[in-house]
Amino acid sequence: MFERTEDARRQILRDKHTLLEGYVTEYLFEHQFLIEREKSYTNGWWSALRGKKRFFFLVKEKMNDLDQKVFDLLNSRYSCWRAYPEKEKWFLSDGRNKMSDKEFLARYNLQAVHNQLSATSEIRDTNRQNQCIEFFENHQIMTKIAVERNFADNFLTVYFNSPVNMDYITRNANGDLCVMEIKFKYENKAGYFGINAGQTMMFEELEKLGFEIHHMILYNHTKDKDLSIFGFLNMKTLKKYWLYSRLTDFADRKKSTAPAETSVDGTKRQAYYLFGMDEMSAKYSLKQQAETE
């Protein structure tokens, strides 16, 4: 799938520029904090709901040891599947059975409930999209991202509700599983950040299974909402750093609603939960090598 660069480009151009810039921020985090721990972290994990049933999906051709541990743990309570493309078709496996996407849909009697995801033209900045594509090409992650976006936009969005991903899963020093949420953003005037409601619900369930939930924010302390990740990185005199927090107490958090233009397609207002700047417990400088490589 996406053997031709132009096909990958078309897929990626369906998503809003801020979503694509999120992958750039994740790359910076991965190469600063995780890359030397190759066997102790993973990404490509997604979750979604259909009715009251929660599904987990790993979008990856081959699992590593940590993937297997996460897969087994999630599969003890939820329906957990590895999704991977062969040529132009999607297949899914639960470790015992392999089936096509159509066979999977028939197994669970799933009909389409939404259209495929494509952000409205009003919230897509072509120049910023193309900057992301150039970054993906330069760092050899173009195909990987296009494949993942194809599964999210054409499958999860169409047949499920509240599709959300886990940016990374890793282990802490005690061997506990940790979900890492990575963002480039700043707090509102009241001093709060936000995490969307679907993601908060997933985090709450994962915490009950024994996962720790960690958040790293590449802090945009210019507080310019129109500043791209690339504009931020190119500001030579600006000190750049990550803010860190471990998140918990999800059920007790205050709820708010974001404007429609902040959603992935630019059409729906979405609920989110608040956590404060006062919860950030550590600060780490953005390493120059991660910034420029």
Short mmCIF file of C-alpha atoms in Angstrom, two decimals:
data_model
loop_
_atom_site.label_atom_id
_atom_site.label_comp_id
_atom_site.label_asym_id
_atom_site.label_seq_id
_atom_site.Cartn_x
_atom_site.Cartn_y
_atom_site.Cartn_z
CA MET A 1 0.00 0.00 0.00
CA PHE A 2 1.26 3.47 -0.97
CA GLU A 3 4.24 2.19 -2.90
CA ARG A 4 3.97 5.35 -4.98
CA THR A 5 4.84 8.58 -3.20
CA GLU A 6 2.04 10.43 -4.98
CA ASP A 7 -0.56 8.03 -3.54
CA ALA A 8 0.80 8.58 -0.04
CA ARG A 9 0.74 12.31 -0.60
CA ARG A 10 -2.93 12.23 -1.65
CA GLN A 11 -3.85 10.29 1.48
CA ILE A 12 -1.99 12.64 3.79
CA LEU A 13 -3.45 15.76 2.16
CA ARG A 14 -6.91 14.67 3.34
CA ASP A 15 -5.95 15.47 6.94
CA LYS A 16 -5.74 18.93 8.51
CA HIS A 17 -2.31 20.47 8.89
CA THR A 18 -2.39 20.53 12.69
CA LEU A 19 -3.06 16.78 12.80
CA LEU A 20 -0.08 16.19 10.50
CA GLU A 21 2.09 18.50 12.59
CA GLY A 22 1.22 16.27 15.53
CA TYR A 23 3.24 13.51 13.86
CA VAL A 24 6.20 15.90 13.63
CA THR A 25 5.97 16.61 17.36
CA GLU A 26 5.77 12.88 18.08
CA TYR A 27 8.88 12.28 15.96
CA LEU A 28 10.79 14.91 17.98
CA PHE A 29 9.73 13.24 21.22
CA GLU A 30 10.57 9.74 19.99
CA HIS A 31 14.05 10.70 18.83
CA GLN A 32 14.86 12.61 21.99
CA PHE A 33 13.52 10.17 24.59
CA LEU A 34 12.79 6.75 23.08
CA ILE A 35 14.90 5.87 20.06
CA GLU A 36 17.74 4.35 22.10
CA ARG A 37 15.24 2.10 23.87
CA GLU A 38 14.15 0.36 20.67
CA LYS A 39 12.72 -2.78 22.28
CA SER A 40 10.94 -1.05 25.14
CA TYR A 41 8.41 1.10 23.31
CA THR A 42 5.82 0.84 20.57
CA ASN A 43 3.32 2.92 18.64
CA GLY A 44 0.52 2.34 16.12
CA TRP A 45 -2.14 1.56 18.77
CA TRP A 46 -5.73 2.76 18.31
CA SER A 47 -9.02 2.32 20.11
CA ALA A 48 -12.64 2.92 19.09
CA LEU A 49 -16.17 2.22 20.27
CA ARG A 50 -19.16 0.58 18.65
CA GLY A 51 -22.12 0.84 20.97
CA LYS A 52 -20.80 -0.08 24.40
CA LYS A 53 -18.11 -2.39 23.01
CA ARG A 54 -14.53 -1.14 22.91
CA PHE A 55 -12.05 -2.37 20.30
CA PHE A 56 -8.28 -1.97 20.20
CA PHE A 57 -6.22 -2.11 17.01
CA LEU A 58 -2.48 -2.25 16.40
CA VAL A 59 -1.66 -0.91 12.93
CA LYS A 60 1.58 -2.76 12.27
CA GLU A 61 2.87 -5.59 10.09
CA LYS A 62 4.91 -7.28 12.84
CA MET A 63 4.63 -7.08 16.62
CA ASN A 64 7.58 -6.70 18.97
CA ASP A 65 7.70 -8.22 22.47
CA LEU A 66 6.10 -5.17 24.06
CA ASP A 67 3.31 -5.20 21.48
CA GLN A 68 2.59 -8.81 22.42
CA LYS A 69 2.45 -7.98 26.12
CA VAL A 70 0.08 -5.06 25.49
CA PHE A 71 -1.98 -7.14 23.07
CA ASP A 72 -2.42 -9.96 25.59
CA LEU A 73 -3.36 -7.57 28.38
CA LEU A 74 -5.92 -5.68 26.30
CA ASN A 75 -7.30 -8.89 24.83
CA SER A 76 -8.13 -10.12 28.34
CA ARG A 77 -10.93 -7.56 28.52
CA TYR A 78 -11.51 -6.10 25.07
CA SER A 79 -11.60 -7.16 21.43
CA CYS A 80 -8.02 -6.63 20.24
CA TRP A 81 -6.79 -6.93 16.63
CA ARG A 82 -3.65 -6.30 14.61
CA ALA A 83 -4.47 -4.51 11.33
CA TYR A 84 -2.07 -4.53 8.40
CA PRO A 85 -2.24 -4.02 4.62
CA GLU A 86 -1.35 -6.53 1.94
CA LYS A 87 -1.09 -4.72 -1.38
CA GLU A 88 -4.24 -2.57 -1.43
CA LYS A 89 -6.35 -4.54 1.05
CA TRP A 90 -6.61 -4.51 4.83
CA PHE A 91 -6.42 -7.67 6.93
CA LEU A 92 -6.92 -8.19 10.65
CA SER A 93 -5.65 -10.84 13.04
CA ASP A 94 -6.42 -11.63 16.68
CA GLY A 95 -3.43 -13.97 16.91
CA ARG A 96 -5.48 -17.00 15.91
CA ASN A 97 -7.61 -15.89 13.00
CA LYS A 98 -6.74 -13.82 9.96
CA MET A 99 -9.52 -12.19 7.99
CA SER A 100 -10.10 -9.43 5.47
CA ASP A 101 -11.65 -6.17 6.57
CA LYS A 102 -14.93 -7.27 4.96
CA GLU A 103 -14.88 -10.54 6.90
CA PHE A 104 -14.16 -8.61 10.09
CA LEU A 105 -17.13 -6.30 9.48
CA ALA A 106 -19.36 -9.29 8.79
CA ARG A 107 -18.18 -11.04 11.96
CA TYR A 108 -19.35 -8.12 14.10
CA ASN A 109 -22.26 -7.17 11.82
CA LEU A 110 -20.88 -3.65 11.37
CA GLN A 111 -22.40 -1.22 8.91
CA ALA A 112 -21.02 2.23 8.08
CA VAL A 113 -22.11 4.90 10.57
CA HIS A 114 -20.02 7.82 9.26
CA ASN A 115 -18.44 9.05 6.04
CA GLN A 116 -14.73 8.66 5.43
CA LEU A 117 -12.72 11.35 7.16
CA SER A 118 -11.53 14.26 5.09
CA ALA A 119 -10.93 17.65 6.66
CA THR A 120 -12.79 20.60 5.17
CA SER A 121 -10.79 22.89 2.92
CA GLU A 122 -11.35 25.78 5.36
CA ILE A 123 -9.17 24.15 8.03
CA ARG A 124 -6.45 22.80 5.74
CA ASP A 125 -3.41 24.99 5.23
CA THR A 126 -1.76 23.62 2.08
CA ASN A 127 1.63 25.18 2.79
CA ARG A 128 1.76 23.63 6.26
CA GLN A 129 0.56 20.28 4.90
CA ASN A 130 3.36 20.33 2.34
CA GLN A 131 5.92 21.22 5.00
CA CYS A 132 4.80 18.13 6.90
CA ILE A 133 5.04 15.96 3.80
CA GLU A 134 8.58 17.21 3.15
CA PHE A 135 9.47 16.39 6.78
CA PHE A 136 7.96 12.90 6.47
CA GLU A 137 9.86 12.25 3.25
CA ASN A 138 13.15 13.49 4.69
CA HIS A 139 12.79 11.23 7.73
CA GLN A 140 11.53 8.15 5.85
CA ILE A 141 8.17 7.98 7.66
CA MET A 142 5.89 9.02 4.78
CA THR A 143 4.54 5.56 3.96
CA LYS A 144 4.07 4.57 7.58
CA ILE A 145 1.99 7.67 8.30
CA ALA A 146 -0.05 7.35 5.09
CA VAL A 147 -0.88 3.72 5.93
CA GLU A 148 -1.97 4.62 9.46
CA ARG A 149 -4.05 7.55 8.25
CA ASN A 150 -5.72 5.33 5.65
CA PHE A 151 -6.83 2.91 8.37
CA ALA A 152 -7.98 5.74 10.65
CA ASP A 153 -9.76 7.78 7.96
CA ASN A 154 -11.29 4.99 5.87
CA PHE A 155 -12.00 2.26 8.42
CA LEU A 156 -12.08 3.42 12.04
CA THR A 157 -13.89 6.68 11.28
CA VAL A 158 -16.46 4.94 9.06
CA TYR A 159 -17.44 1.94 11.23
CA PHE A 160 -16.74 3.13 14.79
CA ASN A 161 -17.24 6.03 17.16
CA SER A 162 -14.60 7.99 19.08
CA PRO A 163 -11.50 6.60 17.34
CA VAL A 164 -8.40 7.68 19.27
CA ASN A 165 -4.77 6.65 19.23
CA MET A 166 -2.05 6.13 21.79
CA ASP A 167 1.00 8.03 20.62
CA TYR A 168 3.46 5.67 22.34
CA ILE A 169 3.41 2.87 24.87
CA THR A 170 6.58 2.30 26.85
CA ARG A 171 7.80 0.96 30.20
CA ASN A 172 8.93 2.98 33.18
CA ALA A 173 11.88 2.09 35.42
CA ASN A 174 9.69 -0.34 37.39
CA GLY A 175 8.55 -2.13 34.24
CA ASP A 176 5.02 -0.67 34.34
CA LEU A 177 3.28 0.01 31.04
CA CYS A 178 2.91 3.71 30.29
CA VAL A 179 0.82 5.40 27.62
CA MET A 180 2.53 8.57 26.36
CA GLU A 181 0.37 11.39 24.99
CA ILE A 182 2.43 13.95 23.01
CA LYS A 183 1.26 17.43 22.00
CA PHE A 184 2.48 20.85 20.85
CA LYS A 185 0.24 23.42 22.54
CA TYR A 186 -0.26 26.00 25.27
CA GLU A 187 -2.75 26.53 28.07
CA ASN A 188 -5.87 28.71 27.91
CA LYS A 189 -6.24 31.99 29.80
CA ALA A 190 -7.45 30.14 32.89
CA GLY A 191 -4.29 28.00 32.91
CA TYR A 192 -5.81 24.78 31.59
CA PHE A 193 -4.88 22.32 28.86
CA GLY A 194 -7.38 19.86 27.41
CA ILE A 195 -7.69 16.24 26.31
CA ASN A 196 -10.69 15.22 24.22
CA ALA A 197 -13.46 13.25 25.86
CA GLY A 198 -12.96 10.07 23.82
CA GLN A 199 -9.30 9.92 24.74
CA THR A 200 -10.05 10.62 28.40
CA MET A 201 -12.53 7.74 28.51
CA MET A 202 -9.92 5.41 27.02
CA PHE A 203 -7.25 6.59 29.47
CA GLU A 204 -9.59 5.96 32.39
CA GLU A 205 -10.16 2.36 31.25
CA LEU A 206 -6.47 1.77 30.60
CA GLU A 207 -5.58 3.07 34.05
CA LYS A 208 -7.91 0.46 35.57
CA LEU A 209 -5.95 -2.19 33.67
CA GLY A 210 -2.70 -1.03 35.26
CA PHE A 211 -1.38 1.42 32.65
CA GLU A 212 0.11 4.73 33.73
CA ILE A 213 -0.91 7.74 31.64
CA HIS A 214 1.82 10.31 30.92
CA HIS A 215 1.61 13.58 28.99
CA MET A 216 4.48 15.46 27.33
CA ILE A 217 3.79 18.91 25.92
CA LEU A 218 6.19 20.71 23.63
CA TYR A 219 5.22 24.04 25.12
CA ASN A 220 4.27 26.83 22.74
CA HIS A 221 4.85 29.65 25.17
CA THR A 222 4.42 32.23 22.39
CA LYS A 223 0.70 31.41 22.77
CA ASP A 224 0.26 32.14 19.07
CA LYS A 225 -2.46 29.74 17.91
CA ASP A 226 -1.43 30.21 14.27
CA LEU A 227 2.23 29.31 14.84
CA SER A 228 3.16 26.07 13.07
CA ILE A 229 5.50 23.51 14.61
CA PHE A 230 8.05 24.49 11.96
CA GLY A 231 7.74 28.20 12.72
CA PHE A 232 8.24 27.36 16.39
CA LEU A 233 11.33 25.24 15.74
CA ASN A 234 12.85 27.95 13.54
CA MET A 235 12.65 30.62 16.25
CA LYS A 236 16.35 30.70 17.13
CA THR A 237 16.16 32.90 20.21
CA LEU A 238 13.26 31.05 21.83
CA LYS A 239 14.01 28.53 24.57
CA LYS A 240 12.17 25.34 23.71
CA TYR A 241 11.16 22.75 26.24
CA TRP A 242 8.80 19.93 27.10
CA LEU A 243 6.39 19.97 30.03
CA TYR A 244 5.64 16.65 31.71
CA SER A 245 2.75 15.36 33.79
CA ARG A 246 1.37 12.01 34.89
CA LEU A 247 -2.40 12.13 34.43
CA THR A 248 -4.96 10.47 36.70
CA ASP A 249 -8.35 11.19 38.38
CA PHE A 250 -10.09 11.23 35.00
CA ALA A 251 -13.64 10.87 36.34
CA ASP A 252 -13.25 13.98 38.53
CA ARG A 253 -12.12 16.38 35.82
CA LYS A 254 -14.11 19.36 34.57
CA LYS A 255 -15.53 19.17 31.07
CA SER A 256 -15.70 21.81 28.36
CA THR A 257 -16.46 22.04 24.63
CA ALA A 258 -14.07 23.06 21.86
CA PRO A 259 -15.02 24.98 18.67
CA ALA A 260 -15.79 22.91 15.57
CA GLU A 261 -12.64 24.04 13.74
CA THR A 262 -10.49 22.23 16.29
CA SER A 263 -11.98 18.81 15.41
CA VAL A 264 -10.20 16.49 12.98
CA ASP A 265 -12.61 17.27 10.14
CA GLY A 266 -13.49 20.82 11.13
CA THR A 267 -17.25 20.24 11.39
CA LYS A 268 -18.07 19.00 14.90
CA ARG A 269 -17.82 20.60 18.32
CA GLN A 270 -16.11 18.16 20.65
CA ALA A 271 -16.01 17.73 24.38
CA TYR A 272 -12.73 17.75 26.25
CA TYR A 273 -11.55 17.46 29.84
CA LEU A 274 -9.34 19.97 31.62
CA PHE A 275 -6.03 19.57 33.40
CA GLY A 276 -4.05 22.46 34.78
CA MET A 277 -0.64 23.96 34.28
CA ASP A 278 -0.18 23.32 38.00
CA GLU A 279 -0.20 19.57 37.27
CA MET A 280 2.95 19.79 35.15
CA SER A 281 5.68 18.37 37.35
CA ALA A 282 8.82 18.58 35.23
CA LYS A 283 10.47 20.48 32.39
CA TYR A 284 12.93 19.08 29.83
CA SER A 285 14.81 21.11 27.23
CA LEU A 286 14.16 20.21 23.61
CA LYS A 287 17.46 18.81 22.43
CA GLN A 288 18.96 20.64 19.47
CA GLN A 289 19.70 17.38 17.64
CA ALA A 290 16.05 16.36 17.89
CA GLU A 291 15.05 19.79 16.67
CA THR A 292 17.20 19.86 13.54
CA GLU A 293 17.95 16.32 12.40
#
